[in-house]
PDB file of C-alpha atoms in Angstrom:
ATOM      1  CA  MET X   1     159.695 -27.045 223.090  1.00 91.00           C
ATOM      2  CA  ILE X   2     157.779 -31.088 223.253  1.00 93.00           C
ATOM      3  CA  LYS X   3     157.637 -33.368 220.681  1.00 91.00           C
ATOM      4  CA  GLU X   4     154.846 -36.073 220.895  1.00 89.00           C
ATOM      5  CA  ASN X   5     155.644 -39.692 220.417  1.00 81.00           C
ATOM      6  CA  LEU X   6     159.218 -39.982 218.745  1.00 84.00           C
ATOM      7  CA  THR X   7     160.141 -42.750 218.551  1.00 80.00           C
ATOM      8  CA  LEU X   8     163.909 -43.683 220.003  1.00 78.00           C
ATOM      9  CA  GLU X   9     164.988 -44.404 216.475  1.00 80.00           C
ATOM     10  CA  GLU X  10     164.140 -40.950 215.399  1.00 85.00           C
ATOM     11  CA  TYR X  11     164.810 -39.038 218.723  1.00 86.00           C
ATOM     12  CA  HIS X  12     168.545 -40.252 218.106  1.00 83.00           C
ATOM     13  CA  GLN X  13     168.445 -39.113 214.757  1.00 84.00           C
ATOM     14  CA  LEU X  14     168.191 -35.687 215.472  1.00 84.00           C
ATOM     15  CA  GLU X  15     170.985 -33.206 215.862  1.00 86.00           C
ATOM     16  CA  PRO X  16     170.889 -31.601 219.103  1.00 90.00           C
ATOM     17  CA  LYS X  17     172.843 -33.102 222.020  1.00 89.00           C
ATOM     18  CA  SER X  18     171.734 -35.746 224.384  1.00 89.00           C
ATOM     19  CA  ALA X  19     173.165 -36.606 228.142  1.00 90.00           C
ATOM     20  CA  HIS X  20     174.948 -39.748 226.062  1.00 87.00           C
ATOM     21  CA  PHE X  21     177.208 -36.945 223.770  1.00 86.00           C
ATOM     22  CA  LEU X  22     177.238 -34.805 227.296  1.00 87.00           C
ATOM     23  CA  MET X  23     178.552 -37.907 229.207  1.00 87.00           C
ATOM     24  CA  ASP X  24     181.323 -38.963 226.636  1.00 84.00           C
ATOM     25  CA  VAL X  25     183.050 -35.709 226.458  1.00 82.00           C
ATOM     26  CA  ALA X  26     183.035 -35.495 230.390  1.00 82.00           C
ATOM     27  CA  LEU X  27     184.302 -39.054 231.061  1.00 75.00           C
ATOM     28  CA  ARG X  28     185.847 -39.318 227.935  1.00 75.00           C
ATOM     29  CA  ASN X  29     186.981 -36.913 225.208  1.00 70.00           C
ATOM     30  CA  CYS X  30     184.628 -34.412 222.778  1.00 73.00           C
ATOM     31  CA  SER X  31     186.652 -36.131 220.135  1.00 71.00           C
ATOM     32  CA  LYS X  32     185.303 -39.586 220.991  1.00 68.00           C
ATOM     33  CA  ALA X  33     181.963 -38.481 221.928  1.00 65.00           C
ATOM     34  CA  VAL X  34     181.612 -36.476 218.278  1.00 69.00           C
ATOM     35  CA  ARG X  35     183.193 -40.180 216.761  1.00 71.00           C
ATOM     36  CA  ASN X  36     180.035 -41.980 218.695  1.00 67.00           C
ATOM     37  CA  GLN X  37     177.551 -39.790 217.865  1.00 69.00           C
ATOM     38  CA  ALA X  38     178.607 -39.779 213.718  1.00 63.00           C
ATOM     39  CA  HIS X  39     179.243 -43.635 214.346  1.00 66.00           C
ATOM     40  CA  PRO X  40     176.886 -45.223 217.060  1.00 67.00           C
ATOM     41  CA  LYS X  41     178.242 -48.822 217.912  1.00 72.00           C
ATOM     42  CA  GLU X  42     175.377 -51.874 217.222  1.00 72.00           C
ATOM     43  CA  PRO X  43     173.703 -52.133 220.755  1.00 71.00           C
ATOM     44  CA  THR X  44     175.059 -55.154 223.087  1.00 76.00           C
ATOM     45  CA  LYS X  45     172.215 -58.009 223.908  1.00 77.00           C
ATOM     46  CA  ALA X  46     172.337 -56.035 227.405  1.00 80.00           C
ATOM     47  CA  MET X  47     171.144 -52.445 225.998  1.00 80.00           C
ATOM     48  CA  GLN X  48     168.468 -54.170 223.767  1.00 82.00           C
ATOM     49  CA  ASN X  49     166.862 -56.058 226.928  1.00 85.00           C
ATOM     50  CA  GLY X  50     167.161 -52.609 229.132  1.00 87.00           C
ATOM     51  CA  THR X  51     165.146 -51.442 225.938  1.00 86.00           C
ATOM     52  CA  LEU X  52     163.333 -53.702 225.754  1.00 88.00           C
ATOM     53  CA  ILE X  53     162.123 -53.796 229.357  1.00 90.00           C
ATOM     54  CA  HIS X  54     161.714 -49.855 228.820  1.00 90.00           C
ATOM     55  CA  THR X  55     159.614 -50.042 226.147  1.00 87.00           C
ATOM     56  CA  ALA X  56     157.196 -53.515 228.294  1.00 89.00           C
ATOM     57  CA  ILE X  57     157.143 -50.977 231.142  1.00 91.00           C
ATOM     58  CA  GLU X  58     155.661 -47.473 229.051  1.00 87.00           C
ATOM     59  CA  THR X  59     153.779 -49.176 227.418  1.00 80.00           C
ATOM     60  CA  SER X  60     151.090 -51.899 227.729  1.00 68.00           C
ATOM     61  CA  TRP X  61     151.267 -53.027 223.816  1.00 66.00           C
ATOM     62  CA  PHE X  62     154.541 -53.378 223.468  1.00 61.00           C
ATOM     63  CA  CYS X  63     155.242 -56.749 221.956  1.00 64.00           C
ATOM     64  CA  GLU X  64     152.310 -55.872 218.670  1.00 70.00           C
ATOM     65  CA  LYS X  65     153.763 -52.274 217.827  1.00 73.00           C
ATOM     66  CA  TYR X  66     157.497 -52.839 218.615  1.00 79.00           C
ATOM     67  CA  TYR X  67     158.508 -56.081 218.617  1.00 86.00           C
ATOM     68  CA  ALA X  68     157.760 -59.567 216.947  1.00 83.00           C
ATOM     69  CA  LEU X  69     157.684 -63.194 219.532  1.00 83.00           C
ATOM     70  CA  GLU X  70     160.085 -65.882 216.868  1.00 82.00           C
ATOM     71  CA  PRO X  71     158.321 -68.444 216.534  1.00 81.00           C
ATOM     72  CA  PRO X  72     159.253 -71.468 218.752  1.00 79.00           C
ATOM     73  CA  GLY X  73     160.398 -74.513 217.452  1.00 77.00           C
ATOM     74  CA  ILE X  74     161.903 -73.388 214.121  1.00 76.00           C
ATOM     75  CA  ASN X  75     164.972 -75.718 212.943  1.00 80.00           C
ATOM     76  CA  LYS X  76     167.427 -72.599 211.915  1.00 77.00           C
ATOM     77  CA  ARG X  77     169.431 -75.683 210.466  1.00 83.00           C
ATOM     78  CA  THR X  78     167.850 -77.005 207.875  1.00 86.00           C
ATOM     79  CA  THR X  79     166.730 -75.444 204.946  1.00 85.00           C
ATOM     80  CA  ALA X  80     162.859 -75.372 205.659  1.00 81.00           C
ATOM     81  CA  GLY X  81     163.901 -73.763 208.991  1.00 77.00           C
ATOM     82  CA  LYS X  82     166.026 -70.788 206.696  1.00 82.00           C
ATOM     83  CA  GLN X  83     162.685 -70.570 204.837  1.00 83.00           C
ATOM     84  CA  GLN X  84     160.572 -70.360 207.790  1.00 84.00           C
ATOM     85  CA  LEU X  85     162.223 -67.929 209.584  1.00 81.00           C
ATOM     86  CA  ALA X  86     163.127 -65.326 206.509  1.00 83.00           C
ATOM     87  CA  ASP X  87     159.659 -65.441 205.596  1.00 83.00           C
ATOM     88  CA  PHE X  88     158.914 -64.260 209.439  1.00 83.00           C
ATOM     89  CA  HIS X  89     161.287 -61.728 208.913  1.00 82.00           C
ATOM     90  CA  GLU X  90     159.543 -60.269 205.778  1.00 83.00           C
ATOM     91  CA  ALA X  91     155.933 -60.468 207.109  1.00 83.00           C
ATOM     92  CA  ILE X  92     157.172 -58.139 210.170  1.00 82.00           C
ATOM     93  CA  GLY X  93     158.534 -55.287 209.082  1.00 83.00           C
ATOM     94  CA  ASP X  94     161.091 -52.558 211.109  1.00 81.00           C
ATOM     95  CA  LYS X  95     159.929 -55.157 214.035  1.00 83.00           C
ATOM     96  CA  ILE X  96     162.081 -56.166 216.348  1.00 84.00           C
ATOM     97  CA  VAL X  97     162.666 -60.029 217.209  1.00 83.00           C
ATOM     98  CA  ILE X  98     162.725 -61.119 220.468  1.00 83.00           C
ATOM     99  CA  THR X  99     162.306 -64.996 222.099  1.00 84.00           C
ATOM    100  CA  GLU X 100     159.905 -66.237 224.354  1.00 85.00           C
ATOM    101  CA  LYS X 101     162.600 -66.347 227.498  1.00 88.00           C
ATOM    102  CA  GLN X 102     163.395 -62.280 226.590  1.00 88.00           C
ATOM    103  CA  TRP X 103     158.445 -62.062 225.938  1.00 87.00           C
ATOM    104  CA  GLU X 104     159.026 -63.417 229.810  1.00 89.00           C
ATOM    105  CA  MET X 105     161.422 -61.066 231.437  1.00 90.00           C
ATOM    106  CA  ALA X 106     159.508 -58.321 229.950  1.00 89.00           C
ATOM    107  CA  GLU X 107     155.930 -58.787 230.934  1.00 89.00           C
ATOM    108  CA  GLY X 108     157.573 -60.321 234.293  1.00 92.00           C
ATOM    109  CA  CYS X 109     159.244 -56.595 234.925  1.00 92.00           C
ATOM    110  CA  ARG X 110     156.369 -54.401 234.165  1.00 92.00           C
ATOM    111  CA  GLU X 111     154.294 -56.540 235.635  1.00 93.00           C
ATOM    112  CA  ALA X 112     156.939 -56.015 239.015  1.00 93.00           C
ATOM    113  CA  ALA X 113     156.915 -52.525 238.557  1.00 94.00           C
ATOM    114  CA  TRP X 114     153.238 -51.784 238.103  1.00 95.00           C
ATOM    115  CA  SER X 115     152.723 -53.492 241.281  1.00 95.00           C
ATOM    116  CA  HIS X 116     155.200 -51.811 243.356  1.00 94.00           C
ATOM    117  CA  LEU X 117     154.085 -49.627 245.964  1.00 95.00           C
ATOM    118  CA  TYR X 118     156.385 -46.741 245.261  1.00 94.00           C
ATOM    119  CA  ALA X 119     156.423 -47.417 241.577  1.00 95.00           C
ATOM    120  CA  LYS X 120     152.497 -47.466 240.971  1.00 95.00           C
ATOM    121  CA  PRO X 121     152.048 -44.101 241.437  1.00 95.00           C
ATOM    122  CA  TYR X 122     154.371 -42.310 239.338  1.00 96.00           C
ATOM    123  CA  LEU X 123     153.972 -44.541 236.336  1.00 95.00           C
ATOM    124  CA  LYS X 124     150.008 -43.727 236.609  1.00 94.00           C
ATOM    125  CA  ASP X 125     150.670 -40.014 236.858  1.00 95.00           C
ATOM    126  CA  ALA X 126     153.721 -40.008 234.051  1.00 94.00           C
ATOM    127  CA  ARG X 127     153.491 -38.951 230.354  1.00 93.00           C
ATOM    128  CA  PHE X 128     155.480 -41.218 227.797  1.00 90.00           C
ATOM    129  CA  GLU X 129     157.272 -40.872 225.367  1.00 84.00           C
ATOM    130  CA  ARG X 130     157.948 -37.164 225.946  1.00 92.00           C
ATOM    131  CA  SER X 131     160.851 -35.231 223.762  1.00 95.00           C
ATOM    132  CA  GLY X 132     161.975 -31.970 225.279  1.00 95.00           C
ATOM    133  CA  PHE X 133     164.112 -29.616 222.783  1.00 97.00           C
ATOM    134  CA  THR X 134     165.863 -26.045 224.197  1.00 97.00           C
ATOM    135  CA  THR X 135     169.762 -24.782 224.315  1.00 96.00           C
ATOM    136  CA  ILE X 136     171.326 -24.283 227.114  1.00 94.00           C
ATOM    137  CA  ASN X 137     174.644 -21.815 227.138  1.00 93.00           C
ATOM    138  CA  GLY X 138     174.604 -21.451 222.967  1.00 94.00           C
ATOM    139  CA  VAL X 139     174.358 -25.470 222.916  1.00 92.00           C
ATOM    140  CA  ASP X 140     170.946 -26.815 221.183  1.00 94.00           C
ATOM    141  CA  VAL X 141     170.321 -29.988 223.116  1.00 96.00           C
ATOM    142  CA  LYS X 142     167.363 -33.031 224.491  1.00 96.00           C
ATOM    143  CA  ALA X 143     165.729 -34.876 226.839  1.00 96.00           C
ATOM    144  CA  ARG X 144     164.001 -37.647 226.815  1.00 95.00           C
ATOM    145  CA  PRO X 145     162.875 -38.779 230.479  1.00 95.00           C
ATOM    146  CA  ASP X 146     161.122 -41.878 230.733  1.00 94.00           C
ATOM    147  CA  LEU X 147     158.796 -41.058 233.354  1.00 96.00           C
ATOM    148  CA  ASP X 148     156.630 -37.052 232.994  1.00 96.00           C
ATOM    149  CA  CYS X 149     155.297 -36.908 236.046  1.00 97.00           C
ATOM    150  CA  TYR X 150     155.398 -32.628 235.731  1.00 96.00           C
ATOM    151  CA  GLU X 151     151.728 -31.881 235.846  1.00 95.00           C
ATOM    152  CA  LYS X 152     150.704 -33.489 238.785  1.00 94.00           C
ATOM    153  CA  GLN X 153     153.826 -34.196 241.267  1.00 95.00           C
ATOM    154  CA  ARG X 154     156.884 -31.737 239.682  1.00 97.00           C
ATOM    155  CA  THR X 155     159.017 -34.981 239.094  1.00 97.00           C
ATOM    156  CA  LEU X 156     160.379 -36.943 236.541  1.00 97.00           C
ATOM    157  CA  VAL X 157     161.306 -40.615 236.284  1.00 97.00           C
ATOM    158  CA  ASP X 158     164.063 -42.101 235.140  1.00 95.00           C
ATOM    159  CA  ILE X 159     163.974 -46.226 234.812  1.00 94.00           C
ATOM    160  CA  LYS X 160     166.955 -48.024 235.263  1.00 94.00           C
ATOM    161  CA  THR X 161     168.010 -51.712 234.505  1.00 91.00           C
ATOM    162  CA  ARG X 162     170.640 -54.156 237.217  1.00 89.00           C
ATOM    163  CA  GLN X 163     172.108 -57.419 237.456  1.00 85.00           C
ATOM    164  CA  LYS X 164     170.483 -59.124 240.145  1.00 81.00           C
ATOM    165  CA  ASP X 165     171.435 -58.082 243.537  1.00 81.00           C
ATOM    166  CA  LYS X 166     173.147 -54.822 242.266  1.00 82.00           C
ATOM    167  CA  SER X 167     170.090 -52.504 242.933  1.00 84.00           C
ATOM    168  CA  ASP X 168     171.175 -51.856 246.508  1.00 88.00           C
ATOM    169  CA  PRO X 169     172.099 -47.940 247.161  1.00 89.00           C
ATOM    170  CA  GLU X 170     176.673 -48.649 247.745  1.00 92.00           C
ATOM    171  CA  SER X 171     176.388 -50.277 243.675  1.00 92.00           C
ATOM    172  CA  TRP X 172     173.594 -48.356 242.388  1.00 92.00           C
ATOM    173  CA  LEU X 173     175.826 -44.916 243.952  1.00 93.00           C
ATOM    174  CA  LYS X 174     178.684 -46.589 242.858  1.00 93.00           C
ATOM    175  CA  ASP X 175     177.961 -47.017 239.332  1.00 92.00           C
ATOM    176  CA  TRP X 176     175.712 -43.419 238.675  1.00 93.00           C
ATOM    177  CA  TRP X 177     178.993 -41.669 239.482  1.00 93.00           C
ATOM    178  CA  ASN X 178     181.209 -43.782 237.629  1.00 91.00           C
ATOM    179  CA  TYR X 179     179.166 -43.600 234.787  1.00 90.00           C
ATOM    180  CA  GLY X 180     178.093 -40.198 234.696  1.00 92.00           C
ATOM    181  CA  THR X 181     174.705 -40.720 235.001  1.00 94.00           C
ATOM    182  CA  TYR X 182     174.033 -37.783 237.217  1.00 95.00           C
ATOM    183  CA  ILE X 183     174.903 -35.675 233.562  1.00 94.00           C
ATOM    184  CA  GLN X 184     171.579 -37.673 232.531  1.00 96.00           C
ATOM    185  CA  ALA X 185     169.920 -36.237 235.528  1.00 96.00           C
ATOM    186  CA  GLY X 186     170.881 -33.463 235.219  1.00 96.00           C
ATOM    187  CA  LEU X 187     170.213 -32.642 231.562  1.00 96.00           C
ATOM    188  CA  GLN X 188     166.612 -33.464 231.988  1.00 97.00           C
ATOM    189  CA  LEU X 189     165.603 -31.473 234.845  1.00 97.00           C
ATOM    190  CA  LEU X 190     167.696 -28.234 233.412  1.00 97.00           C
ATOM    191  CA  VAL X 191     165.873 -28.839 230.303  1.00 97.00           C
ATOM    192  CA  TRP X 192     162.578 -29.754 231.927  1.00 97.00           C
ATOM    193  CA  GLU X 193     162.919 -26.035 233.827  1.00 97.00           C
ATOM    194  CA  LYS X 194     163.659 -24.076 230.151  1.00 97.00           C
ATOM    195  CA  LEU X 195     160.620 -25.276 229.020  1.00 96.00           C
ATOM    196  CA  ASN X 196     158.508 -23.443 232.224  1.00 96.00           C
ATOM    197  CA  MET X 197     158.179 -27.409 233.607  1.00 97.00           C
ATOM    198  CA  PRO X 198     160.798 -27.196 236.803  1.00 97.00           C
ATOM    199  CA  CYS X 199     160.464 -30.285 238.592  1.00 97.00           C
ATOM    200  CA  SER X 200     160.993 -30.367 242.435  1.00 96.00           C
ATOM    201  CA  HIS X 201     161.997 -34.061 242.605  1.00 97.00           C
ATOM    202  CA  TYR X 202     163.897 -36.973 239.838  1.00 97.00           C
ATOM    203  CA  TYR X 203     163.726 -40.163 240.867  1.00 96.00           C
ATOM    204  CA  TYR X 204     165.136 -43.813 239.729  1.00 95.00           C
ATOM    205  CA  LEU X 205     163.492 -47.003 239.188  1.00 95.00           C
ATOM    206  CA  LEU X 206     165.587 -49.286 239.761  1.00 94.00           C
ATOM    207  CA  VAL X 207     164.685 -52.767 237.660  1.00 92.00           C
ATOM    208  CA  GLU X 208     166.683 -56.493 238.130  1.00 88.00           C
ATOM    209  CA  VAL X 209     167.005 -59.002 235.469  1.00 84.00           C
TER     210      VAL X 209
END
């Protein structure tokens, strides 16, 4: 089954096991994986920026839909500034607050990805925010590739943010192996195959920040 346009929060709340759960099982142990699923950790700044960059690349209206730009110049140490900030947070509802610097970073990553000679064809052909659900070996699982290019290219593409100068093949492959990223790729390919959408290629779009 494919579900369209689930938010990341909605996707993570669903019961089927994700690639990150399987990565915890493989690289740590099953008890640790169960604890992490039941009590997810607060996202780090790097994780927040990674989600922001993914959203920016995949969604042209990302700021308006998911994020709110913090008004510049608020003096958070004064009573007036604190009130101004409180009013701002109340007005934006569930949107995530980002700074102007974060906005510029995400916008720059989006422009770089969409203007890249090799990345652009996949971005143009992709369907975004598609979540797949199936059962493999008796286990209910889920997968959410960043770029579903099955219809036109029989390909899945995953976006990964990388620290500066860490996108070279040696650094990338070392982390790909050490962090069990191959498990995520394998699960996405298996889920799409089970859903009668077998893909012959899987690529990574590495974005330096």
